[in-house]
Coordinates of C-alpha atoms in Angstrom, one line a residue:
M1 CA 122.4 99.8 155.3
K2 CA 125.9 100.8 154.3
K3 CA 126.7 97.1 153.6
T4 CA 123.6 96.9 151.4
F5 CA 124.7 99.9 149.3
L6 CA 128.2 98.6 149.1
A7 CA 127.0 95.2 147.9
L8 CA 124.8 96.9 145.3
G9 CA 127.6 99.2 144.1
L10 CA 129.9 96.2 143.7
A11 CA 127.2 94.3 141.8
L12 CA 126.7 97.2 139.5
L13 CA 130.5 97.6 138.9
N14 CA 130.7 93.8 138.2
F15 CA 127.8 94.1 135.8
G16 CA 129.4 97.0 134.0
A17 CA 132.7 95.2 133.8
Q18 CA 130.9 92.1 132.4
A19 CA 129.1 94.2 129.8
Q20 CA 132.3 96.0 128.8
Q21 CA 134.1 92.6 128.5
S22 CA 131.2 91.2 126.4
A23 CA 131.4 94.2 124.1
S24 CA 135.2 93.8 123.9
D25 CA 134.9 90.1 123.1
F26 CA 132.5 90.8 120.3
A27 CA 134.6 93.5 118.9
W28 CA 137.6 91.2 118.8
S29 CA 135.7 88.2 117.3
V30 CA 133.4 89.8 114.8
G31 CA 136.1 90.3 112.2
P32 CA 137.6 86.8 112.1
E33 CA 134.1 85.3 112.4
T34 CA 132.6 87.2 109.5
E35 CA 133.1 86.6 105.8
V36 CA 132.7 89.9 103.8
R37 CA 131.6 89.8 100.2
A38 CA 131.8 93.4 99.0
N39 CA 130.3 95.0 96.0
L40 CA 128.3 92.0 94.7
V41 CA 126.5 93.1 91.5
Y42 CA 122.8 92.3 91.9
S43 CA 121.4 94.3 89.0
L44 CA 122.2 96.5 86.0
A45 CA 120.0 99.6 85.6
S46 CA 120.4 103.1 84.1
G47 CA 123.8 102.2 82.7
Q48 CA 125.3 101.3 86.0
E49 CA 126.0 98.2 88.2
L50 CA 124.0 98.1 91.4
K51 CA 125.8 96.5 94.2
L52 CA 125.4 95.2 97.8
D53 CA 127.8 94.2 100.6
L54 CA 127.2 90.9 102.2
Y55 CA 128.4 90.0 105.7
L56 CA 128.2 86.3 106.5
P57 CA 128.8 84.5 109.8
W58 CA 131.7 82.2 109.4
P59 CA 131.7 79.2 109.5
R60 CA 128.1 78.4 108.9
S61 CA 127.0 74.8 109.7
K62 CA 123.3 75.6 109.0
A63 CA 121.2 78.2 107.3
V64 CA 121.1 81.6 109.1
P65 CA 118.6 84.4 109.1
L66 CA 119.3 87.4 106.9
L67 CA 118.9 91.1 107.6
V68 CA 118.7 93.4 104.5
H69 CA 119.4 97.0 105.2
F70 CA 118.5 100.0 103.0
H71 CA 120.2 103.3 103.8
G72 CA 118.4 106.6 104.2
G73 CA 119.0 110.0 102.5
G74 CA 115.6 111.0 101.1
W75 CA 116.1 108.9 98.0
I76 CA 118.6 111.6 96.9
A77 CA 121.7 111.0 99.0
G78 CA 123.4 108.3 101.1
A79 CA 125.4 105.2 100.4
K80 CA 125.4 101.6 101.5
E81 CA 128.8 102.0 103.2
G82 CA 127.5 104.6 105.5
S83 CA 125.3 102.1 107.3
T84 CA 127.9 99.5 108.2
L85 CA 128.0 100.2 112.0
H86 CA 124.1 99.9 112.1
L87 CA 124.5 96.2 111.1
L88 CA 126.7 95.1 114.0
P89 CA 123.9 94.2 116.5
Y90 CA 122.5 91.8 114.0
L91 CA 125.8 90.2 113.3
A92 CA 126.2 89.7 117.0
Q93 CA 122.9 87.8 117.0
G94 CA 124.0 85.4 114.3
Y95 CA 122.3 87.1 111.3
A96 CA 123.9 87.4 107.9
V97 CA 123.6 91.0 106.8
A98 CA 123.3 92.7 103.4
S99 CA 123.7 96.5 102.9
V100 CA 122.2 97.6 99.6
Q101 CA 123.0 100.3 97.1
Y102 CA 120.1 101.7 95.0
R103 CA 119.6 104.4 92.4
L104 CA 119.3 107.9 93.7
A105 CA 117.2 110.7 92.2
K106 CA 120.2 112.1 90.3
V107 CA 120.5 108.8 88.4
A108 CA 116.9 107.9 88.0
P109 CA 113.7 109.3 89.6
A110 CA 110.9 107.4 91.3
P111 CA 110.1 104.5 91.3
A112 CA 113.7 103.4 90.5
A113 CA 114.7 102.9 94.1
V114 CA 111.7 100.7 94.8
E115 CA 112.5 98.6 91.8
D116 CA 116.1 98.2 93.0
V117 CA 115.4 97.1 96.5
R118 CA 113.0 94.5 95.2
C119 CA 115.6 93.2 92.8
A120 CA 118.2 93.1 95.6
L121 CA 115.8 91.1 97.8
R122 CA 115.1 88.7 94.9
Y123 CA 118.8 88.3 94.2
L124 CA 119.5 87.3 97.8
A125 CA 116.4 85.0 98.1
I126 CA 117.3 83.1 94.9
R127 CA 120.8 82.5 96.2
A128 CA 119.7 81.6 99.7
N129 CA 120.6 77.9 99.5
D130 CA 124.0 78.5 98.0
L131 CA 124.8 81.1 100.7
K132 CA 123.3 79.1 103.6
L133 CA 120.7 81.7 104.3
D134 CA 117.2 80.8 105.5
P135 CA 114.7 82.2 103.0
Q136 CA 111.9 82.0 105.6
R137 CA 113.8 84.3 108.0
I138 CA 114.5 87.4 106.0
V139 CA 114.1 90.7 107.8
V140 CA 114.3 94.1 106.1
T141 CA 115.2 97.4 107.7
G142 CA 116.2 101.0 107.1
G143 CA 115.7 104.5 108.3
S144 CA 113.8 107.4 106.8
A145 CA 113.8 106.8 103.0
G146 CA 115.5 103.5 103.9
G147 CA 112.6 102.7 106.2
H148 CA 110.2 103.5 103.3
L149 CA 112.1 101.2 101.0
A150 CA 112.2 98.4 103.6
L151 CA 108.4 98.7 103.9
M152 CA 108.0 98.6 100.1
A153 CA 110.4 95.7 99.8
G154 CA 108.4 93.7 102.4
M155 CA 104.8 94.7 101.7
L156 CA 104.7 94.6 97.9
P157 CA 102.7 91.5 96.8
A158 CA 104.0 88.8 94.4
G159 CA 103.6 89.7 90.8
N160 CA 103.8 93.5 91.3
R161 CA 105.0 95.5 88.4
F162 CA 108.1 96.8 90.2
D163 CA 109.7 93.3 90.0
R164 CA 109.5 93.1 86.2
G165 CA 113.0 94.6 85.7
C166 CA 114.7 92.1 88.0
A167 CA 116.9 89.4 86.6
T168 CA 115.3 86.0 86.7
P169 CA 116.5 82.4 86.0
E170 CA 117.0 81.8 82.3
Q171 CA 114.3 79.1 82.2
D172 CA 111.7 81.3 83.7
R173 CA 111.9 84.9 82.4
W174 CA 108.5 85.8 83.8
V175 CA 106.6 83.7 81.3
N176 CA 105.8 80.3 82.8
G177 CA 104.5 81.2 86.2
K178 CA 107.4 79.5 88.1
E179 CA 109.2 82.7 89.2
P180 CA 109.7 82.1 93.0
A181 CA 107.9 84.5 95.3
V182 CA 110.0 86.5 97.7
K183 CA 108.8 86.4 101.3
V184 CA 109.8 88.7 104.1
A185 CA 109.4 87.5 107.7
A186 CA 109.5 90.9 109.4
I187 CA 110.1 94.6 108.8
V188 CA 112.0 97.0 111.2
N189 CA 111.0 100.5 110.1
W190 CA 112.9 103.4 111.5
F191 CA 110.9 106.6 111.0
G192 CA 110.1 105.6 107.4
I193 CA 107.8 107.5 105.0
T194 CA 104.5 105.8 104.6
D195 CA 102.5 108.4 102.6
V196 CA 104.6 109.7 99.8
G197 CA 102.0 112.0 98.4
D198 CA 101.8 113.8 101.7
L199 CA 105.4 115.0 101.1
L200 CA 104.8 116.2 97.6
Q201 CA 102.5 119.1 98.3
G202 CA 100.7 120.9 101.1
A203 CA 101.9 121.6 104.6
N204 CA 104.2 118.5 104.8
A205 CA 105.9 119.0 101.4
K206 CA 109.6 118.2 101.5
H207 CA 112.2 119.1 98.9
Y208 CA 113.7 115.6 98.9
A209 CA 110.4 114.0 97.9
I210 CA 109.8 116.6 95.2
E211 CA 113.3 116.0 93.8
W212 CA 112.8 112.2 93.8
F213 CA 109.8 112.6 91.5
G214 CA 111.4 115.3 89.3
A215 CA 109.5 116.8 86.4
M216 CA 106.9 114.1 85.7
P217 CA 103.3 115.4 85.1
D218 CA 101.1 116.0 88.1
E219 CA 98.6 113.3 87.3
Q220 CA 101.3 110.7 86.8
R221 CA 103.1 111.9 90.0
A222 CA 100.0 111.6 92.1
R223 CA 99.2 108.1 90.8
L224 CA 102.8 106.9 91.3
A225 CA 102.9 108.4 94.8
R226 CA 100.0 106.2 95.8
E227 CA 101.6 103.1 94.3
V228 CA 104.9 103.6 96.2
S229 CA 103.2 104.5 99.5
P230 CA 103.2 101.7 102.1
L231 CA 99.8 102.9 103.4
S232 CA 98.4 101.8 100.0
L233 CA 99.8 98.3 100.5
V234 CA 98.4 97.5 103.9
A235 CA 96.8 94.0 103.7
R236 CA 96.1 91.1 106.0
D237 CA 99.0 89.1 104.7
N238 CA 101.7 91.8 105.3
P239 CA 104.6 90.7 107.4
P240 CA 104.9 91.8 111.0
I241 CA 106.2 95.4 111.3
I242 CA 107.8 97.3 114.1
T243 CA 108.1 101.1 113.7
I244 CA 110.4 103.4 115.7
H245 CA 109.6 107.1 115.3
G246 CA 110.2 110.3 117.2
D247 CA 107.0 112.4 117.9
N248 CA 109.0 115.6 117.1
D249 CA 110.3 114.5 113.7
T250 CA 110.3 117.5 111.3
L251 CA 111.6 115.5 108.2
V252 CA 109.2 112.6 108.3
P253 CA 106.0 113.5 110.2
Y254 CA 105.2 111.3 113.2
S255 CA 101.7 111.0 111.7
H256 CA 103.1 108.6 109.1
A257 CA 104.0 106.1 111.8
Q258 CA 100.6 106.6 113.6
R259 CA 98.6 106.1 110.4
L260 CA 100.5 103.0 109.4
H261 CA 100.1 101.5 112.9
E262 CA 96.3 102.2 112.9
A263 CA 95.9 100.8 109.4
L264 CA 97.8 97.6 110.3
N265 CA 95.7 97.1 113.4
K266 CA 92.5 97.4 111.4
V267 CA 93.5 94.4 109.2
G268 CA 95.0 92.4 112.0
V269 CA 98.7 92.6 111.1
S270 CA 101.1 92.0 114.0
N271 CA 102.8 95.3 114.5
Q272 CA 104.2 97.7 117.1
L273 CA 104.8 101.4 117.2
L274 CA 107.6 102.5 119.6
T275 CA 107.3 106.3 120.1
M276 CA 110.4 108.3 121.1
P277 CA 108.9 111.2 123.2
G278 CA 110.5 114.4 122.0
G279 CA 112.6 112.6 119.5
G280 CA 113.4 114.1 116.1
H281 CA 114.7 112.4 113.0
G282 CA 116.9 109.8 114.6
G283 CA 119.7 110.7 117.0
F284 CA 117.6 109.6 120.0
G285 CA 120.5 109.2 122.4
R286 CA 122.0 106.1 124.0
E287 CA 119.2 105.3 126.5
A288 CA 116.4 105.6 123.9
Q289 CA 118.5 103.6 121.4
L290 CA 118.9 100.8 123.9
K291 CA 115.2 100.8 124.6
A292 CA 114.6 100.5 120.8
A293 CA 117.1 97.7 120.6
A294 CA 115.3 95.8 123.3
A295 CA 111.9 96.3 121.7
I296 CA 113.2 95.2 118.3
Q297 CA 114.8 92.0 119.8
A298 CA 111.6 91.1 121.7
F299 CA 109.5 91.8 118.6
L300 CA 111.6 89.6 116.3
Q301 CA 111.8 86.8 118.9
K302 CA 108.0 86.9 119.1
Q303 CA 108.0 86.2 115.4
G304 CA 110.5 83.3 115.8
L305 CA 113.4 85.3 114.4

């Protein structure tokens, strides 16, 4: 029995050492093996340049999948640079990664952020061949408001009105029907808002949502809230969606995740809800985070990503 425990202990120590070495190897190699293109201007809006940071595996002998990340902050705060460490797992898996800036409420109220993330997605998709990105393997992700924006970016149908402000090839200009559609292969939604109107009034009203809409008239606000709610966009042709949400989240109600999961099931969209028992608004802890990572990897692999 003692020999058995000793052997098990040595095996665990060896596994730990291998894992530590693997992490160390990645840490040393990720810099030299990644090309960084910082502050690429993807759009002009509200008198400012909107930018994204692009991290590309180097060298690239063939097209690679792309992960597009939108930061959180309730549409009123946050920055693309604050999400850099969130992107490392995808770089380790061979993805190219983009981290996107968008207009916050103090610059432009709703629906500006939705317009921006669609324009960023279109900017990257149009340049996929030049950048050696696979336009059929684009994954979008984000947390909280970033999760909402990832859902909007991936669920909005072709020809929606929020794309009209995006730059297009000179020969197209939205007039000849040749504007290429942007297709998202999967969405990784971390506790994102799915019913915006639910946060504007009533028991679940949140200051950040109210601030995002500002002083627009109530009727206009209610109509726009429906338009920018992922629950209003549920359709059979939505991309696969995995949602991670704590059931004790006080900033974005857990019911948002549940209702999205149920609605997607009804129309037959491949999706998964990973509930973090007792979890709040992120900060789930190491063990839960690794559980989420394994679920995300399995879900994406199931989609061929």
